[in-house]
Each structure stands twice: as C-alpha cells, then as structure tokens.
Tab-separated table of C-alpha atoms in Angstrom:
chain	number	residue	atom	x	y	z
A	1	UNK	CA	139.016	87.847	181.028
A	2	UNK	CA	136.419	87.358	183.108
A	3	UNK	CA	133.231	85.543	181.887
A	4	UNK	CA	130.550	87.995	181.509
A	5	UNK	CA	127.906	88.396	184.007
A	6	UNK	CA	124.914	85.473	183.639
A	7	UNK	CA	122.175	86.714	185.762
A	8	UNK	CA	118.188	86.634	185.649
A	9	UNK	CA	117.308	87.715	182.310
A	10	UNK	CA	120.249	88.714	180.609
A	11	UNK	CA	121.795	87.526	177.280
A	12	UNK	CA	123.829	84.469	177.713
A	13	UNK	CA	123.799	83.062	174.162
A	14	UNK	CA	123.148	84.233	170.296
A	15	UNK	CA	123.380	81.978	167.177
A	16	UNK	CA	122.942	82.385	163.455
A	17	UNK	CA	120.176	80.335	161.338
A	18	UNK	CA	122.302	80.086	158.208
A	19	UNK	CA	121.524	78.770	154.467
A	20	UNK	CA	125.077	78.836	153.767
A	21	UNK	CA	127.256	77.738	156.457
A	22	UNK	CA	130.228	77.567	154.847
A	23	UNK	CA	129.811	80.843	153.459
A	24	UNK	CA	129.176	82.146	157.182
A	25	UNK	CA	131.992	80.372	158.540
A	26	UNK	CA	134.799	82.679	155.747
A	27	UNK	CA	132.384	85.731	156.179
A	28	UNK	CA	132.553	85.774	160.473
A	29	UNK	CA	136.026	84.475	160.460
A	30	UNK	CA	137.106	87.326	158.360
A	31	UNK	CA	134.997	89.946	159.867
A	32	UNK	CA	135.172	89.227	163.232
A	33	UNK	CA	138.042	86.794	163.887
A	34	UNK	CA	136.058	83.645	164.913
A	35	UNK	CA	136.888	80.020	163.944
A	36	UNK	CA	133.952	77.355	163.313
A	37	UNK	CA	134.331	74.647	165.899
A	38	UNK	CA	133.367	70.756	164.212
A	39	UNK	CA	129.982	70.163	165.472
A	40	UNK	CA	129.194	67.026	167.777
A	41	UNK	CA	127.519	64.531	166.907
A	42	UNK	CA	123.667	64.033	167.740
A	43	UNK	CA	123.245	67.716	167.350
A	44	UNK	CA	121.884	68.014	163.460
A	45	UNK	CA	125.024	70.164	162.372
A	46	UNK	CA	124.633	72.554	165.317
A	47	UNK	CA	128.579	73.663	166.192
A	48	UNK	CA	129.659	77.145	167.835
A	49	UNK	CA	132.192	79.856	166.980
A	50	UNK	CA	134.846	81.138	169.247
A	51	UNK	CA	137.429	83.579	168.865
A	52	UNK	CA	140.873	83.400	170.386
A	53	UNK	CA	139.116	80.078	172.210
A	54	UNK	CA	136.733	81.988	173.767
A	55	UNK	CA	132.887	81.073	172.557
A	56	UNK	CA	131.075	83.441	171.298
A	57	UNK	CA	128.221	81.958	169.161
A	58	UNK	CA	126.447	79.136	167.104
A	59	UNK	CA	125.243	78.165	164.139
A	60	UNK	CA	122.780	75.927	162.544
A	61	UNK	CA	121.640	75.486	158.760
A	62	UNK	CA	118.593	76.450	157.564
A	63	UNK	CA	117.227	74.404	155.012
A	64	UNK	CA	114.251	76.201	154.158
A	65	UNK	CA	111.657	73.894	156.050
A	66	UNK	CA	110.810	75.896	158.397
A	67	UNK	CA	110.220	78.847	156.663
A	68	UNK	CA	112.101	81.352	157.938
A	69	UNK	CA	115.002	83.345	156.440
A	70	UNK	CA	118.568	83.481	157.640
A	71	UNK	CA	118.420	85.462	161.309
A	72	UNK	CA	120.537	85.863	164.206
A	73	UNK	CA	118.754	84.892	167.711
A	74	UNK	CA	119.145	86.100	171.357
A	75	UNK	CA	118.682	84.022	174.279
A	76	UNK	CA	118.291	84.986	178.299
A	77	UNK	CA	119.225	83.603	180.903
A	78	UNK	CA	117.091	81.644	183.484
A	79	UNK	CA	116.544	79.132	186.353
A	80	UNK	CA	113.191	77.778	184.748
A	81	UNK	CA	113.043	77.283	181.264
A	82	UNK	CA	109.356	75.167	181.724
A	83	UNK	CA	108.324	78.938	183.920
A	84	UNK	CA	109.645	81.369	181.094
A	85	UNK	CA	107.045	79.452	178.618
A	86	UNK	CA	104.029	79.542	181.042
A	87	UNK	CA	104.440	82.883	181.914
A	88	UNK	CA	105.565	84.459	178.429
A	89	UNK	CA	101.830	83.060	177.189
A	90	UNK	CA	100.077	83.960	180.292
A	91	UNK	CA	101.478	87.686	179.424
A	92	UNK	CA	100.450	87.679	175.458
A	93	UNK	CA	103.647	85.971	174.118
A	94	UNK	CA	103.788	82.671	172.171
A	95	UNK	CA	105.454	79.771	172.949
A	96	UNK	CA	107.227	78.349	168.935
A	97	UNK	CA	109.616	75.902	170.528
A	98	UNK	CA	108.411	74.776	174.135
A	99	UNK	CA	110.817	73.842	176.552
A	100	UNK	CA	113.389	70.722	175.541
A	101	UNK	CA	117.146	69.798	177.170
A	102	UNK	CA	119.876	69.852	174.733
A	103	UNK	CA	121.617	66.866	176.235
A	104	UNK	CA	123.519	67.886	179.204
A	105	UNK	CA	123.950	71.399	178.144
A	106	UNK	CA	120.947	72.992	179.252
A	107	UNK	CA	116.841	73.500	178.177
A	108	UNK	CA	115.680	76.260	176.060
A	109	UNK	CA	112.301	77.031	174.453
A	110	UNK	CA	112.119	79.716	172.170
A	111	UNK	CA	109.138	82.238	172.105
A	112	UNK	CA	107.641	85.312	170.820
A	113	UNK	CA	106.942	88.055	173.163
A	114	UNK	CA	103.625	89.900	173.295
A	115	UNK	CA	104.741	92.271	170.181
A	116	UNK	CA	105.866	89.124	168.265
A	117	UNK	CA	109.747	89.920	168.959
A	118	UNK	CA	111.451	86.220	168.550
A	119	UNK	CA	113.152	85.842	171.520
A	120	UNK	CA	115.198	82.466	173.446
A	121	UNK	CA	115.328	81.187	177.049
A	122	UNK	CA	118.299	79.011	177.917
A	123	UNK	CA	117.962	77.445	181.429
A	124	UNK	CA	122.361	75.980	181.931
A	125	UNK	CA	123.336	73.122	182.640
A	126	UNK	CA	126.600	72.312	181.440
A	127	UNK	CA	126.921	74.977	178.915
A	128	UNK	CA	126.606	78.432	180.214
A	129	UNK	CA	126.757	80.018	177.530
A	130	UNK	CA	128.997	82.450	175.440
A	131	UNK	CA	132.443	83.065	177.669
A	132	UNK	CA	133.192	86.542	176.658
A	133	UNK	CA	131.450	89.477	175.598
A	134	UNK	CA	131.963	93.053	175.385
A	135	UNK	CA	135.626	92.258	173.817
A	136	UNK	CA	136.294	93.497	170.041
A	137	UNK	CA	135.218	90.509	167.950
A	138	UNK	CA	132.235	89.676	169.788
A	139	UNK	CA	129.023	90.261	171.343
A	140	UNK	CA	128.812	93.641	173.024
A	141	UNK	CA	125.229	95.068	173.272
A	142	UNK	CA	121.632	93.392	173.111
A	143	UNK	CA	118.815	95.657	172.193
A	144	UNK	CA	114.864	95.509	171.533
A	145	UNK	CA	112.615	97.886	169.086
A	146	UNK	CA	109.261	97.528	169.619
A	147	UNK	CA	105.925	100.089	169.100
A	148	UNK	CA	104.850	98.411	172.386
A	149	UNK	CA	107.207	99.809	175.209
A	150	UNK	CA	105.096	99.668	177.849
A	151	UNK	CA	103.893	96.441	178.043
A	152	UNK	CA	107.598	94.985	175.940
A	153	UNK	CA	108.882	96.114	179.527
A	154	UNK	CA	106.495	94.277	181.604
A	155	UNK	CA	107.067	91.554	180.024
A	156	UNK	CA	110.598	91.416	180.352
A	157	UNK	CA	110.464	92.384	183.973
A	158	UNK	CA	107.732	89.656	184.362
A	159	UNK	CA	108.527	86.629	182.283
A	160	UNK	CA	112.557	86.977	182.419
A	161	UNK	CA	112.955	88.612	185.627
A	162	UNK	CA	114.759	91.748	184.363
A	163	UNK	CA	115.837	94.478	186.652
A	164	UNK	CA	114.519	96.980	184.778
A	165	UNK	CA	115.652	100.526	185.007
A	166	UNK	CA	114.230	103.709	182.925
A	167	UNK	CA	117.520	105.103	181.321
A	168	UNK	CA	115.325	107.757	179.484
A	169	UNK	CA	111.308	108.606	179.373
A	170	UNK	CA	111.567	111.801	177.173
A	171	UNK	CA	108.992	111.550	174.259
A	172	UNK	CA	111.618	111.644	171.831
A	173	UNK	CA	114.131	108.304	173.439
A	174	UNK	CA	112.304	106.224	175.680
A	175	UNK	CA	114.948	103.333	177.064
A	176	UNK	CA	114.950	100.665	179.624
A	177	UNK	CA	117.711	98.876	180.493
A	178	UNK	CA	118.604	95.397	182.482
A	179	UNK	CA	120.682	96.406	184.931
A	180	UNK	CA	122.204	99.854	185.588
A	181	UNK	CA	125.122	101.641	185.223
A	182	UNK	CA	128.514	99.776	184.779
A	183	UNK	CA	126.144	96.609	185.394
A	184	UNK	CA	123.379	97.356	182.109
A	185	UNK	CA	123.623	93.884	179.981
A	186	UNK	CA	120.640	94.943	177.612
A	187	UNK	CA	117.859	97.464	176.377
A	188	UNK	CA	114.542	98.089	174.916
A	189	UNK	CA	113.725	101.223	173.187
A	190	UNK	CA	110.503	102.359	172.242
A	191	UNK	CA	110.591	102.884	168.612
A	192	UNK	CA	107.428	104.721	167.991
A	193	UNK	CA	108.668	107.912	166.970
A	194	UNK	CA	111.086	106.255	164.656
A	195	UNK	CA	109.226	103.943	163.075
A	196	UNK	CA	106.021	103.510	161.143
A	197	UNK	CA	102.985	102.019	162.727
A	198	UNK	CA	103.228	97.763	161.834
A	199	UNK	CA	106.674	97.395	161.966
A	200	UNK	CA	107.602	94.473	163.877
A	201	UNK	CA	109.166	94.059	166.725
A	202	UNK	CA	112.351	92.539	167.209
A	203	UNK	CA	115.869	91.876	169.035
A	204	UNK	CA	119.312	93.093	167.419
A	205	UNK	CA	122.808	92.259	168.273
A	206	UNK	CA	125.601	94.395	167.991
A	207	UNK	CA	129.303	93.299	167.533
A	208	UNK	CA	131.830	95.724	168.199
A	209	UNK	CA	134.878	96.135	166.002
A	210	UNK	CA	137.713	98.577	166.273
A	211	UNK	CA	136.530	100.473	163.039
A	212	UNK	CA	133.103	100.880	162.304
A	213	UNK	CA	133.913	102.531	158.759
A	214	UNK	CA	136.817	99.647	157.535
A	215	UNK	CA	134.922	97.016	159.014
A	216	UNK	CA	132.279	98.055	156.108
A	217	UNK	CA	133.499	98.190	153.701
A	218	UNK	CA	134.959	94.871	154.387
A	219	UNK	CA	131.218	93.620	154.800
A	220	UNK	CA	131.046	94.554	151.141
A	221	UNK	CA	134.197	93.416	150.392
A	222	UNK	CA	132.824	89.731	151.264
A	223	UNK	CA	129.413	89.932	149.519
A	224	UNK	CA	127.110	91.525	152.455
A	225	UNK	CA	125.681	94.851	152.696
A	226	UNK	CA	125.254	98.035	154.598
A	227	UNK	CA	122.181	98.280	155.745
A	228	UNK	CA	122.135	101.239	158.077
A	229	UNK	CA	125.701	103.789	157.485
A	230	UNK	CA	127.716	104.283	160.602
A	231	UNK	CA	126.738	107.299	162.832
A	232	UNK	CA	127.955	108.753	166.045
A	233	UNK	CA	125.981	108.616	169.047
A	234	UNK	CA	127.228	109.091	172.126
A	235	UNK	CA	126.905	105.347	172.764
A	236	UNK	CA	129.733	104.691	169.888
A	237	UNK	CA	129.800	104.887	166.114
A	238	UNK	CA	127.167	102.796	165.266
A	239	UNK	CA	125.793	100.473	162.133
A	240	UNK	CA	123.931	98.121	160.923
A	241	UNK	CA	124.979	95.148	158.153
A	242	UNK	CA	123.649	92.335	156.897
A	243	UNK	CA	126.192	88.621	155.862
A	244	UNK	CA	125.707	87.149	152.601
A	245	UNK	CA	122.598	85.214	153.140
A	246	UNK	CA	121.063	88.771	154.333
A	247	UNK	CA	121.153	87.726	158.189
A	248	UNK	CA	121.409	90.963	159.575
A	249	UNK	CA	123.090	92.611	162.921
A	250	UNK	CA	124.989	95.887	164.346
A	251	UNK	CA	128.573	97.069	164.373
A	252	UNK	CA	129.669	99.439	167.315
A	253	UNK	CA	132.526	100.956	167.425
A	254	UNK	CA	132.912	101.529	171.860
A	255	UNK	CA	133.600	105.255	171.793
C-alpha cells in the first residue's frame, strides 16, 4: 500500500483530544477497526491509533485544564514550522502553541487561521505522519468550512504554500482544492449560502467506511450521535457523527 503524498501544505496527521481515551479506543476500534498502541514515555500519555499495522491518528487525554471540548484536529505538512507561525500572524491568524520540537519526531505548532479555524502544522523529522489514507477505516478527505472564503484561500496559499485550484466558482458552490484531479488532497468551501453570519470556521475530517448507513447505526449503538444523516452527493454518500464525548467527524462511502 503506497504511503500518502506529503507535499507542501498536505494533511499529514490528525489527532483526537478526548476526555475518555479508553472510551475512544473502544469506539473507534469498533467503528473503524483501530487499535490503540501503548504510549511512549515522555509524551504525556499521547498514543497513536493503528489499523492493520498502519498509523492513522493520535490521541491525547483532555483533562479539562485547557478549557477545550473534545475535538479532532488536522495538521498540515511544512518544511519550516517557524516560518508558518510567523506568516500566520502576518496574515491575520494567531499562534496558540508556538513551534516546539517533539523529541526527534518533528516540530509542531498549532494555530488559528484568519477566520479562527484551528489548524496544526507539522515539520517532520523521524515521524512523517499517518502512513495510510483513503482506505476503508482511514482518513479520506479534509475540508475547511468558512464564511471568509477568499481570505481563507489566500491564507492557505501563502502560509502553507498550497497549490490551490478553483474547483467551482458558482455562487451556490465555491470550492478550492489543494492539488488538482486525482492529486487533490484537501478542500476549502465557501459556506456563506448555508450558514448564518458569525458561524465559526472549522476543519472537518472524513473517514471512509464501506456503508455509511450501517456505520451511523453503529455509532448510535456505541453511544455516539448522528449529527447530520446520510445523503448522496456526486462525491459519495456523506454523513456527520459524534463520538460519545462529542468529538465530531464525518463519514464517507466513496462512489
């Protein structure tokens, strides 16, 4: 199985901030076939999820001290985390976690873009990121929903060096992708026609499943919730769900 493309600005890692890591292990293990690996010493209990031996995500305990809800986060690849942090501020963003080395694994920083969407940056050293994407039970797509579309596209093109391509510029559907054709890796969608003024910008992660409807039924059986029911689109059958502590994610049954 080929490793995911890790080009400039490409999604390369995801992690879950969870107030119930044991519960998350059981939930995602059942739903997506993941296994929690033992945490390494010196990383505050941070551990990784694998599927069939491939690394798919990380997880960190949320003890409440950060004042943040349980959530999934996306990290984009960079060859210079310091520059990303500097450029983010210069283009209207904020730095929540300054660039910091994670042992020999790499350097991370965590930001808010100019519209307030949380996004991480990862400068790889020993650890490149997830080792599989696009397969059943793994991350499939990454998408920013924003009301500040034009400035968001400029932010990711400038700060993360996105090779940005306009996929659609119709009033009802404005969408930009990182990469083009089969090389597309992530997207930015203008949500102005669909969300009320003031709605927060946010990144979403899509996990691929064989059957979205069956997966949603299993989510509820496992104590999670259906946020948006399944619907057919030109890109596959899509839905949004939340795990038992409220961390939201999306599901896709690829066409």
